[in-house]
Amino acid sequence: MSRKKRIFLQHNVRLEDLTSNAFLDVFAEGYDLFKVLAPRRAIDQQNANRYRDVLAKVFIGVRKADGHAPIEIRASLVEVLWEQLLTQVAQYRAYAQMSHEAGTGKRRSYFSADRWMNSADFERDMHEFVSNGKIKDRRPLINEELQIEFRELLEEAKDKRDEETTVAVGSSEGSPPA
């Protein structure tokens, strides 16, 4: 799936929406949050992908924070909510990335927020989190009995393959099969 260049952009905005006080209040809240949360260089850039997390935080802030509270309190709440969301995504989604530890050379896995933000799950998870305060666990459920049965089938297949390999090797050497 190609990377989305617009985040939560609605194309069906009417003139009445643009002139309504409620719409303008929401816009002002979002703009105030953006000014506080965005790195200075982001304001001058045209590429929204470089600060997608900030736009997502603004979306959360406009939907979840009290618009009448001081901006510092709203920004703090947004950061807390963002960390809660990332914790849930790391727990319930498979967006891991591998890296090598410099000193030991060991490989370790860590959650990649960038991979998640560029995925098809991103927008759905954002809306779900704003609506419910949490996201659903969409990992496939594998029951323990099925895991055991699957392991047994794999072992049987491996044993059968080993037997066939032994028979094939034995018959090619001219000796009777074992």
Tab-separated table of N, CA and C in Angstrom:
chain	number	residue	atom	x	y	z
A	1	MET	N	0.843	-1.172	0.000
A	1	MET	CA	0.000	0.000	0.000
A	1	MET	C	0.890	1.238	0.000
A	2	SER	N	0.549	2.169	-0.824
A	2	SER	CA	1.375	3.371	-0.893
A	2	SER	C	1.159	4.238	0.342
A	3	ARG	N	2.142	4.980	0.640
A	3	ARG	CA	2.103	5.832	1.826
A	3	ARG	C	1.088	6.954	1.605
A	4	LYS	N	0.246	7.162	2.591
A	4	LYS	CA	-0.751	8.225	2.478
A	4	LYS	C	-0.070	9.561	2.732
A	5	LYS	N	-0.379	10.522	1.901
A	5	LYS	CA	0.235	11.826	2.057
A	5	LYS	C	-0.637	12.773	2.867
A	6	ARG	N	-1.905	12.469	2.973
A	6	ARG	CA	-2.801	13.311	3.754
A	6	ARG	C	-3.293	12.504	4.939
A	7	ILE	N	-3.279	13.103	6.099
A	7	ILE	CA	-3.723	12.413	7.300
A	7	ILE	C	-5.058	13.002	7.730
A	8	PHE	N	-6.066	12.149	7.749
A	8	PHE	CA	-7.381	12.520	8.251
A	8	PHE	C	-7.948	13.749	7.542
A	9	LEU	N	-7.606	13.935	6.290
A	9	LEU	CA	-8.090	15.072	5.535
A	9	LEU	C	-9.469	14.756	5.005
A	10	GLN	N	-10.387	15.669	5.204
A	10	GLN	CA	-11.740	15.464	4.705
A	10	GLN	C	-11.930	16.351	3.481
A	11	HIS	N	-12.363	15.739	2.401
A	11	HIS	CA	-12.565	16.496	1.172
A	11	HIS	C	-13.976	17.046	1.057
A	12	ASN	N	-14.844	16.692	1.989
A	12	ASN	CA	-16.231	17.115	1.875
A	12	ASN	C	-16.543	18.293	2.794
A	13	VAL	N	-15.615	19.214	2.965
A	13	VAL	CA	-15.831	20.395	3.786
A	13	VAL	C	-16.651	21.393	2.979
A	14	ARG	N	-17.735	21.836	3.601
A	14	ARG	CA	-18.629	22.797	2.933
A	14	ARG	C	-18.307	24.212	3.405
A	15	LEU	N	-18.789	25.194	2.688
A	15	LEU	CA	-18.578	26.591	3.055
A	15	LEU	C	-19.167	26.882	4.429
A	16	GLU	N	-20.317	26.268	4.729
A	16	GLU	CA	-20.939	26.476	6.044
A	16	GLU	C	-20.011	25.984	7.163
A	17	ASP	N	-19.301	24.873	6.892
A	17	ASP	CA	-18.363	24.352	7.889
A	17	ASP	C	-17.228	25.345	8.135
A	18	LEU	N	-16.727	25.913	7.060
A	18	LEU	CA	-15.597	26.831	7.176
A	18	LEU	C	-15.957	28.120	7.901
A	19	THR	N	-17.218	28.480	7.891
A	19	THR	CA	-17.632	29.726	8.538
A	19	THR	C	-18.317	29.501	9.880
A	20	SER	N	-18.462	28.245	10.299
A	20	SER	CA	-19.119	27.988	11.589
A	20	SER	C	-18.129	28.198	12.732
A	21	ASN	N	-18.633	28.727	13.828
A	21	ASN	CA	-17.776	28.972	14.993
A	21	ASN	C	-17.212	27.675	15.555
A	22	ALA	N	-18.011	26.612	15.586
A	22	ALA	CA	-17.547	25.327	16.131
A	22	ALA	C	-16.375	24.793	15.313
A	23	PHE	N	-16.483	24.849	13.988
A	23	PHE	CA	-15.420	24.376	13.111
A	23	PHE	C	-14.152	25.206	13.325
A	24	LEU	N	-14.314	26.517	13.406
A	24	LEU	CA	-13.159	27.393	13.603
A	24	LEU	C	-12.526	27.181	14.979
A	25	ASP	N	-13.344	26.885	15.993
A	25	ASP	CA	-12.799	26.587	17.325
A	25	ASP	C	-11.936	25.328	17.295
A	26	VAL	N	-12.425	24.292	16.614
A	26	VAL	CA	-11.661	23.045	16.501
A	26	VAL	C	-10.360	23.299	15.743
A	27	PHE	N	-10.449	24.088	14.670
A	27	PHE	CA	-9.242	24.423	13.915
A	27	PHE	C	-8.242	25.169	14.804
A	28	ALA	N	-8.728	26.137	15.574
A	28	ALA	CA	-7.843	26.920	16.445
A	28	ALA	C	-7.189	26.022	17.499
A	29	GLU	N	-7.959	25.089	18.072
A	29	GLU	CA	-7.389	24.147	19.048
A	29	GLU	C	-6.274	23.328	18.407
A	30	GLY	N	-6.544	22.827	17.210
A	30	GLY	CA	-5.544	22.026	16.503
A	30	GLY	C	-4.305	22.830	16.169
A	31	TYR	N	-4.505	24.055	15.730
A	31	TYR	CA	-3.375	24.910	15.377
A	31	TYR	C	-2.522	25.229	16.606
A	32	ASP	N	-3.187	25.539	17.726
A	32	ASP	CA	-2.445	25.819	18.961
A	32	ASP	C	-1.623	24.604	19.392
A	33	LEU	N	-2.229	23.425	19.337
A	33	LEU	CA	-1.510	22.200	19.697
A	33	LEU	C	-0.342	21.956	18.751
A	34	PHE	N	-0.571	22.167	17.462
A	34	PHE	CA	0.493	21.954	16.480
A	34	PHE	C	1.687	22.855	16.778
A	35	LYS	N	1.424	24.126	17.085
A	35	LYS	CA	2.523	25.062	17.365
A	35	LYS	C	3.337	24.617	18.577
A	36	VAL	N	2.679	24.022	19.571
A	36	VAL	CA	3.390	23.577	20.772
A	36	VAL	C	4.129	22.263	20.529
A	37	LEU	N	3.496	21.329	19.806
A	37	LEU	CA	4.042	19.977	19.660
A	37	LEU	C	5.054	19.827	18.522
A	38	ALA	N	4.938	20.648	17.497
A	38	ALA	CA	5.777	20.466	16.305
A	38	ALA	C	7.190	20.990	16.535
A	39	PRO	N	8.173	20.265	16.019
A	39	PRO	CA	9.529	20.822	16.045
A	39	PRO	C	9.564	22.070	15.165
A	40	ARG	N	10.428	22.990	15.461
A	40	ARG	CA	10.458	24.258	14.712
A	40	ARG	C	10.596	24.055	13.210
A	41	ARG	N	11.409	23.108	12.814
A	41	ARG	CA	11.637	22.908	11.377
A	41	ARG	C	10.395	22.363	10.670
A	42	ALA	N	9.492	21.713	11.401
A	42	ALA	CA	8.309	21.108	10.783
A	42	ALA	C	7.360	22.162	10.247
A	43	ILE	N	7.303	23.301	10.892
A	43	ILE	CA	6.363	24.342	10.479
A	43	ILE	C	6.711	24.853	9.087
A	44	ASP	N	7.988	24.870	8.735
A	44	ASP	CA	8.413	25.369	7.430
A	44	ASP	C	8.412	24.299	6.343
A	45	GLN	N	8.261	23.044	6.699
A	45	GLN	CA	8.334	21.965	5.716
A	45	GLN	C	6.965	21.658	5.125
A	46	GLN	N	6.969	21.178	3.912
A	46	GLN	CA	5.733	20.816	3.230
A	46	GLN	C	5.427	19.330	3.336
A	47	ASN	N	6.386	18.515	3.736
A	47	ASN	CA	6.220	17.067	3.754
A	47	ASN	C	5.644	16.605	5.096
A	48	ALA	N	4.354	16.257	5.096
A	48	ALA	CA	3.668	15.851	6.329
A	48	ALA	C	4.209	14.541	6.883
A	49	ASN	N	4.813	13.717	6.048
A	49	ASN	CA	5.326	12.430	6.523
A	49	ASN	C	6.471	12.600	7.512
A	50	ARG	N	7.156	13.724	7.462
A	50	ARG	CA	8.290	13.944	8.356
A	50	ARG	C	7.847	14.212	9.791
A	51	TYR	N	6.604	14.621	9.974
A	51	TYR	CA	6.102	14.871	11.320
A	51	TYR	C	4.701	14.292	11.490
A	52	ARG	N	4.525	13.110	10.975
A	52	ARG	CA	3.247	12.406	11.056
A	52	ARG	C	2.822	12.191	12.506
A	53	ASP	N	3.773	11.905	13.374
A	53	ASP	CA	3.435	11.704	14.789
A	53	ASP	C	2.846	12.967	15.400
A	54	VAL	N	3.343	14.133	15.009
A	54	VAL	CA	2.807	15.393	15.532
A	54	VAL	C	1.367	15.578	15.064
A	55	LEU	N	1.104	15.297	13.796
A	55	LEU	CA	-0.262	15.426	13.283
A	55	LEU	C	-1.201	14.447	13.979
A	56	ALA	N	-0.701	13.254	14.277
A	56	ALA	CA	-1.516	12.277	15.004
A	56	ALA	C	-1.787	12.766	16.423
A	57	LYS	N	-0.792	13.370	17.052
A	57	LYS	CA	-0.985	13.913	18.400
A	57	LYS	C	-2.008	15.048	18.388
A	58	VAL	N	-1.958	15.884	17.365
A	58	VAL	CA	-2.941	16.966	17.244
A	58	VAL	C	-4.337	16.375	17.100
A	59	PHE	N	-4.469	15.339	16.287
A	59	PHE	CA	-5.761	14.664	16.110
A	59	PHE	C	-6.280	14.158	17.451
A	60	ILE	N	-5.409	13.504	18.224
A	60	ILE	CA	-5.801	13.003	19.546
A	60	ILE	C	-6.183	14.169	20.457
A	61	GLY	N	-5.376	15.221	20.440
A	61	GLY	CA	-5.621	16.360	21.321
A	61	GLY	C	-6.922	17.071	21.046
A	62	VAL	N	-7.244	17.252	19.782
A	62	VAL	CA	-8.494	17.927	19.427
A	62	VAL	C	-9.690	17.087	19.846
A	63	ARG	N	-9.553	15.767	19.739
A	63	ARG	CA	-10.674	14.876	20.060
A	63	ARG	C	-10.797	14.551	21.550
A	64	LYS	N	-9.663	14.522	22.281
A	64	LYS	CA	-9.692	14.021	23.663
A	64	LYS	C	-9.443	15.081	24.744
A	65	ALA	N	-8.750	16.147	24.430
A	65	ALA	CA	-8.392	17.131	25.456
A	65	ALA	C	-9.464	18.211	25.556
A	66	ASP	N	-9.600	18.767	26.743
A	66	ASP	CA	-10.538	19.858	26.986
A	66	ASP	C	-10.006	21.118	26.310
A	67	GLY	N	-10.744	21.623	25.343
A	67	GLY	CA	-10.311	22.786	24.582
A	67	GLY	C	-10.213	24.060	25.394
A	68	HIS	N	-10.815	24.084	26.588
A	68	HIS	CA	-10.777	25.283	27.428
A	68	HIS	C	-9.603	25.265	28.405
A	69	ALA	N	-8.929	24.143	28.522
A	69	ALA	CA	-7.777	24.040	29.420
A	69	ALA	C	-6.592	24.779	28.799
A	70	PRO	N	-5.658	25.229	29.623
A	70	PRO	CA	-4.461	25.883	29.076
A	70	PRO	C	-3.709	24.936	28.127
A	71	ILE	N	-3.058	25.512	27.144
A	71	ILE	CA	-2.402	24.728	26.098
A	71	ILE	C	-1.328	23.808	26.677
A	72	GLU	N	-0.623	24.226	27.719
A	72	GLU	CA	0.420	23.385	28.307
A	72	GLU	C	-0.179	22.110	28.898
A	73	ILE	N	-1.335	22.233	29.538
A	73	ILE	CA	-2.010	21.069	30.119
A	73	ILE	C	-2.501	20.145	29.011
A	74	ARG	N	-3.067	20.736	27.957
A	74	ARG	CA	-3.537	19.910	26.829
A	74	ARG	C	-2.372	19.190	26.172
A	75	ALA	N	-1.263	19.887	25.985
A	75	ALA	CA	-0.093	19.262	25.350
A	75	ALA	C	0.449	18.128	26.217
A	76	SER	N	0.467	18.322	27.531
A	76	SER	CA	0.925	17.254	28.435
A	76	SER	C	0.006	16.046	28.362
A	77	LEU	N	-1.303	16.290	28.341
A	77	LEU	CA	-2.268	15.194	28.228
A	77	LEU	C	-2.076	14.444	26.915
A	78	VAL	N	-1.852	15.182	25.842
A	78	VAL	CA	-1.645	14.559	24.530
A	78	VAL	C	-0.423	13.649	24.561
A	79	GLU	N	0.656	14.095	25.177
A	79	GLU	CA	1.871	13.270	25.255
A	79	GLU	C	1.610	11.992	26.045
A	80	VAL	N	0.845	12.090	27.131
A	80	VAL	CA	0.504	10.906	27.925
A	80	VAL	C	-0.349	9.946	27.094
A	81	LEU	N	-1.358	10.488	26.411
A	81	LEU	CA	-2.225	9.646	25.577
A	81	LEU	C	-1.436	8.995	24.441
A	82	TRP	N	-0.515	9.741	23.847
A	82	TRP	CA	0.308	9.206	22.758
A	82	TRP	C	1.159	8.036	23.255
A	83	GLU	N	1.747	8.173	24.425
A	83	GLU	CA	2.543	7.082	24.997
A	83	GLU	C	1.672	5.863	25.290
A	84	GLN	N	0.443	6.094	25.776
A	84	GLN	CA	-0.482	4.980	26.010
A	84	GLN	C	-0.789	4.259	24.699
A	85	LEU	N	-1.043	5.037	23.657
A	85	LEU	CA	-1.338	4.445	22.352
A	85	LEU	C	-0.148	3.643	21.843
A	86	LEU	N	1.050	4.206	21.900
A	86	LEU	CA	2.236	3.489	21.421
A	86	LEU	C	2.472	2.208	22.211
A	87	THR	N	2.217	2.246	23.505
A	87	THR	CA	2.365	1.047	24.332
A	87	THR	C	1.402	-0.037	23.877
A	88	GLN	N	0.157	0.351	23.598
A	88	GLN	CA	-0.834	-0.619	23.138
A	88	GLN	C	-0.473	-1.163	21.760
A	89	VAL	N	-0.030	-0.296	20.873
A	89	VAL	CA	0.340	-0.737	19.524
A	89	VAL	C	1.522	-1.701	19.597
A	90	ALA	N	2.510	-1.385	20.424
A	90	ALA	CA	3.670	-2.275	20.569
A	90	ALA	C	3.243	-3.636	21.107
A	91	GLN	N	2.221	-3.639	21.946
A	91	GLN	CA	1.752	-4.893	22.537
A	91	GLN	C	0.892	-5.701	21.566
A	92	TYR	N	0.057	-5.036	20.775
A	92	TYR	CA	-0.958	-5.722	19.973
A	92	TYR	C	-0.674	-5.788	18.477
A	93	ARG	N	0.356	-5.142	17.992
A	93	ARG	CA	0.648	-5.153	16.563
A	93	ARG	C	2.065	-5.667	16.335
A	94	ALA	N	2.297	-6.134	15.138
A	94	ALA	CA	3.607	-6.722	14.813
A	94	ALA	C	4.429	-5.757	13.963
A	95	TYR	N	4.882	-4.683	14.572
A	95	TYR	CA	5.727	-3.732	13.855
A	95	TYR	C	7.083	-3.655	14.546
A	96	ALA	N	7.771	-4.763	14.509
A	96	ALA	CA	9.085	-4.843	15.143
A	96	ALA	C	10.163	-4.652	14.091
A	97	GLN	N	11.300	-4.207	14.547
A	97	GLN	CA	12.455	-4.035	13.685
A	97	GLN	C	13.651	-4.620	14.428
A	98	MET	N	14.584	-5.156	13.696
A	98	MET	CA	15.769	-5.769	14.307
A	98	MET	C	16.938	-4.784	14.254
A	99	SER	N	17.775	-4.856	15.288
A	99	SER	CA	19.000	-4.057	15.281
A	99	SER	C	20.105	-4.867	15.956
A	100	HIS	N	21.331	-4.435	15.748
A	100	HIS	CA	22.490	-5.073	16.378
A	100	HIS	C	22.991	-4.165	17.489
A	101	GLU	N	23.248	-4.759	18.644
A	101	GLU	CA	23.831	-3.988	19.739
A	101	GLU	C	25.292	-3.731	19.410
A	102	ALA	N	25.725	-2.527	19.596
A	102	ALA	CA	27.077	-2.134	19.198
A	102	ALA	C	28.162	-2.934	19.913
A	103	GLY	N	28.081	-3.086	21.202
A	103	GLY	CA	29.141	-3.755	21.955
A	103	GLY	C	29.159	-5.257	21.781
A	104	THR	N	27.991	-5.883	21.817
A	104	THR	CA	27.928	-7.345	21.810
A	104	THR	C	27.665	-7.940	20.436
A	105	GLY	N	27.079	-7.171	19.549
A	105	GLY	CA	26.736	-7.702	18.228
A	105	GLY	C	25.464	-8.527	18.235
A	106	LYS	N	24.812	-8.615	19.394
A	106	LYS	CA	23.569	-9.384	19.480
A	106	LYS	C	22.456	-8.668	18.730
A	107	ARG	N	21.580	-9.479	18.163
A	107	ARG	CA	20.406	-8.911	17.497
A	107	ARG	C	19.299	-8.757	18.531
A	108	ARG	N	18.612	-7.637	18.460
A	108	ARG	CA	17.467	-7.460	19.339
A	108	ARG	C	16.325	-6.844	18.547
A	109	SER	N	15.133	-7.082	19.017
A	109	SER	CA	13.932	-6.596	18.357
A	109	SER	C	13.369	-5.423	19.150
A	110	TYR	N	12.885	-4.418	18.446
A	110	TYR	CA	12.247	-3.293	19.121
A	110	TYR	C	11.059	-2.827	18.292
A	111	PHE	N	10.124	-2.150	18.942
A	111	PHE	CA	8.930	-1.642	18.272
A	111	PHE	C	9.301	-0.458	17.393
A	112	SER	N	8.813	-0.465	16.155
A	112	SER	CA	9.086	0.621	15.219
A	112	SER	C	7.812	1.431	14.991
A	113	ALA	N	7.738	2.586	15.635
A	113	ALA	CA	6.569	3.455	15.475
A	113	ALA	C	6.447	3.926	14.027
A	114	ASP	N	7.573	4.147	13.354
A	114	ASP	CA	7.527	4.590	11.956
A	114	ASP	C	6.855	3.553	11.064
A	115	ARG	N	7.182	2.283	11.270
A	115	ARG	CA	6.556	1.224	10.461
A	115	ARG	C	5.050	1.216	10.686
A	116	TRP	N	4.640	1.383	11.933
A	116	TRP	CA	3.217	1.406	12.247
A	116	TRP	C	2.544	2.621	11.609
A	117	MET	N	3.177	3.792	11.714
A	117	MET	CA	2.564	5.008	11.169
A	117	MET	C	2.470	4.976	9.647
A	118	ASN	N	3.270	4.160	8.996
A	118	ASN	CA	3.204	4.025	7.545
A	118	ASN	C	2.377	2.818	7.115
A	119	SER	N	1.691	2.196	8.058
A	119	SER	CA	0.926	0.983	7.755
A	119	SER	C	-0.555	1.286	7.567
A	120	ALA	N	-1.269	0.271	7.123
A	120	ALA	CA	-2.721	0.378	6.964
A	120	ALA	C	-3.425	0.423	8.317
A	121	ASP	N	-2.775	-0.050	9.380
A	121	ASP	CA	-3.385	-0.051	10.717
A	121	ASP	C	-3.409	1.331	11.365
A	122	PHE	N	-2.553	2.214	10.919
A	122	PHE	CA	-2.362	3.494	11.601
A	122	PHE	C	-3.657	4.283	11.771
A	123	GLU	N	-4.313	4.595	10.685
A	123	GLU	CA	-5.509	5.435	10.766
A	123	GLU	C	-6.618	4.738	11.553
A	124	ARG	N	-6.799	3.450	11.321
A	124	ARG	CA	-7.828	2.693	12.039
A	124	ARG	C	-7.539	2.692	13.542
A	125	ASP	N	-6.283	2.467	13.915
A	125	ASP	CA	-5.913	2.464	15.327
A	125	ASP	C	-6.121	3.841	15.960
A	126	MET	N	-5.806	4.896	15.227
A	126	MET	CA	-6.005	6.252	15.748
A	126	MET	C	-7.478	6.499	16.058
A	127	HIS	N	-8.343	6.189	15.103
A	127	HIS	CA	-9.778	6.404	15.312
A	127	HIS	C	-10.295	5.538	16.461
A	128	GLU	N	-9.840	4.303	16.514
A	128	GLU	CA	-10.269	3.382	17.570
A	128	GLU	C	-9.816	3.886	18.940
A	129	PHE	N	-8.591	4.361	19.035
A	129	PHE	CA	-8.068	4.865	20.302
A	129	PHE	C	-8.824	6.112	20.746
A	130	VAL	N	-9.097	7.009	19.823
A	130	VAL	CA	-9.818	8.230	20.171
A	130	VAL	C	-11.240	7.897	20.624
A	131	SER	N	-11.858	6.917	19.988
A	131	SER	CA	-13.228	6.537	20.347
A	131	SER	C	-13.303	5.778	21.665
A	132	ASN	N	-12.394	4.825	21.868
A	132	ASN	CA	-12.497	3.896	23.000
A	132	ASN	C	-11.427	4.064	24.068
A	133	GLY	N	-10.380	4.806	23.769
A	133	GLY	CA	-9.277	4.921	24.715
A	133	GLY	C	-8.342	3.729	24.676
A	134	LYS	N	-8.606	2.790	23.778
A	134	LYS	CA	-7.750	1.614	23.624
A	134	LYS	C	-7.953	1.035	22.228
A	135	ILE	N	-7.020	0.178	21.835
A	135	ILE	CA	-7.158	-0.508	20.552
A	135	ILE	C	-7.355	-1.988	20.820
A	136	LYS	N	-7.979	-2.652	19.861
A	136	LYS	CA	-8.245	-4.086	20.002
A	136	LYS	C	-7.002	-4.889	19.642
A	137	ASP	N	-6.888	-6.017	20.295
A	137	ASP	CA	-5.822	-6.961	19.980
A	137	ASP	C	-6.246	-7.713	18.724
A	138	ARG	N	-5.559	-7.467	17.617
A	138	ARG	CA	-5.897	-8.132	16.355
A	138	ARG	C	-4.910	-9.240	16.011
A	139	ARG	N	-4.096	-9.626	16.985
A	139	ARG	CA	-3.179	-10.734	16.727
A	139	ARG	C	-3.993	-12.004	16.569
A	140	PRO	N	-3.574	-12.896	15.689
A	140	PRO	CA	-4.318	-14.149	15.522
A	140	PRO	C	-4.264	-14.977	16.796
A	141	LEU	N	-5.411	-15.525	17.154
A	141	LEU	CA	-5.482	-16.368	18.344
A	141	LEU	C	-5.071	-17.781	17.971
A	142	ILE	N	-4.100	-18.312	18.662
A	142	ILE	CA	-3.668	-19.687	18.432
A	142	ILE	C	-3.825	-20.415	19.748
A	143	ASN	N	-4.703	-21.366	19.753
A	143	ASN	CA	-4.943	-22.087	20.992
A	143	ASN	C	-3.832	-23.108	21.205
A	144	GLU	N	-3.553	-23.393	22.460
A	144	GLU	CA	-2.405	-24.230	22.821
A	144	GLU	C	-2.500	-25.635	22.226
A	145	GLU	N	-3.706	-26.197	22.185
A	145	GLU	CA	-3.872	-27.537	21.609
A	145	GLU	C	-3.500	-27.537	20.132
A	146	LEU	N	-3.890	-26.476	19.422
A	146	LEU	CA	-3.536	-26.380	18.005
A	146	LEU	C	-2.026	-26.258	17.828
A	147	GLN	N	-1.374	-25.518	18.713
A	147	GLN	CA	0.081	-25.393	18.630
A	147	GLN	C	0.753	-26.751	18.803
A	148	ILE	N	0.288	-27.531	19.781
A	148	ILE	CA	0.860	-28.863	20.028
A	148	ILE	C	0.631	-29.756	18.817
A	149	GLU	N	-0.602	-29.734	18.282
A	149	GLU	CA	-0.923	-30.557	17.113
A	149	GLU	C	-0.060	-30.149	15.917
A	150	PHE	N	0.125	-28.852	15.742
A	150	PHE	CA	0.935	-28.351	14.638
A	150	PHE	C	2.387	-28.818	14.777
A	151	ARG	N	2.941	-28.736	15.995
A	151	ARG	CA	4.314	-29.203	16.221
A	151	ARG	C	4.450	-30.687	15.910
A	152	GLU	N	3.443	-31.487	16.322
A	152	GLU	CA	3.477	-32.925	16.052
A	152	GLU	C	3.447	-33.194	14.553
A	153	LEU	N	2.610	-32.464	13.823
A	153	LEU	CA	2.556	-32.632	12.368
A	153	LEU	C	3.891	-32.264	11.725
A	154	LEU	N	4.506	-31.204	12.211
A	154	LEU	CA	5.816	-30.820	11.680
A	154	LEU	C	6.855	-31.900	11.939
A	155	GLU	N	6.850	-32.455	13.132
A	155	GLU	CA	7.789	-33.532	13.471
A	155	GLU	C	7.566	-34.749	12.580
A	156	GLU	N	6.289	-35.123	12.368
A	156	GLU	CA	5.980	-36.264	11.495
A	156	GLU	C	6.479	-36.011	10.084
A	157	ALA	N	6.243	-34.804	9.579
A	157	ALA	CA	6.687	-34.469	8.227
A	157	ALA	C	8.212	-34.513	8.140
A	158	LYS	N	8.886	-34.029	9.171
A	158	LYS	CA	10.347	-34.049	9.185
A	158	LYS	C	10.862	-35.487	9.218
A	159	ASP	N	10.254	-36.330	10.070
A	159	ASP	CA	10.663	-37.737	10.154
A	159	ASP	C	10.463	-38.441	8.815
A	160	LYS	N	9.324	-38.168	8.172
A	160	LYS	CA	9.028	-38.798	6.882
A	160	LYS	C	10.048	-38.353	5.836
A	161	ARG	N	10.370	-37.055	5.846
A	161	ARG	CA	11.346	-36.533	4.888
A	161	ARG	C	12.716	-37.160	5.136
A	162	ASP	N	13.084	-37.302	6.402
A	162	ASP	CA	14.365	-37.932	6.742
A	162	ASP	C	14.408	-39.383	6.268
A	163	GLU	N	13.293	-40.105	6.440
A	163	GLU	CA	13.220	-41.501	5.975
A	163	GLU	C	13.384	-41.576	4.467
A	164	GLU	N	12.686	-40.689	3.752
A	164	GLU	CA	12.769	-40.692	2.289
A	164	GLU	C	14.178	-40.356	1.832
A	165	THR	N	14.828	-39.440	2.521
A	165	THR	CA	16.201	-39.079	2.175
A	165	THR	C	17.130	-40.261	2.406
A	166	THR	N	16.940	-40.964	3.513
A	166	THR	CA	17.763	-42.135	3.828
A	166	THR	C	17.561	-43.215	2.784
A	167	VAL	N	16.307	-43.473	2.403
A	167	VAL	CA	16.004	-44.491	1.392
A	167	VAL	C	16.612	-44.101	0.060
A	168	ALA	N	16.480	-42.838	-0.327
A	168	ALA	CA	17.007	-42.382	-1.611
A	168	ALA	C	18.524	-42.475	-1.637
A	169	VAL	N	19.179	-42.104	-0.567
A	169	VAL	CA	20.637	-42.172	-0.507
A	169	VAL	C	21.082	-43.623	-0.512
A	170	GLY	N	20.402	-44.475	0.245
A	170	GLY	CA	20.759	-45.893	0.322
A	170	GLY	C	20.583	-46.595	-1.005
A	171	SER	N	19.525	-46.291	-1.749
A	171	SER	CA	19.293	-46.979	-3.021
A	171	SER	C	20.236	-46.480	-4.101
A	172	SER	N	20.701	-45.245	-3.994
A	172	SER	CA	21.612	-44.743	-5.020
A	172	SER	C	23.011	-45.321	-4.849
A	173	GLU	N	23.342	-45.790	-3.652
A	173	GLU	CA	24.662	-46.375	-3.422
A	173	GLU	C	24.667	-47.862	-3.746
A	174	GLY	N	23.516	-48.398	-4.076
A	174	GLY	CA	23.450	-49.806	-4.410
A	174	GLY	C	23.234	-50.694	-3.211
A	175	SER	N	23.103	-50.123	-2.037
A	175	SER	CA	22.856	-50.940	-0.850
A	175	SER	C	21.353	-51.016	-0.596
A	176	PRO	N	20.919	-52.057	0.080
A	176	PRO	CA	19.489	-52.191	0.348
A	176	PRO	C	19.026	-51.098	1.298
A	177	PRO	N	17.760	-50.674	1.143
A	177	PRO	CA	17.232	-49.617	2.015
A	177	PRO	C	17.188	-50.078	3.463
A	178	ALA	N	17.382	-49.168	4.361
A	178	ALA	CA	17.418	-49.480	5.792
A	178	ALA	C	16.046	-49.743	6.358
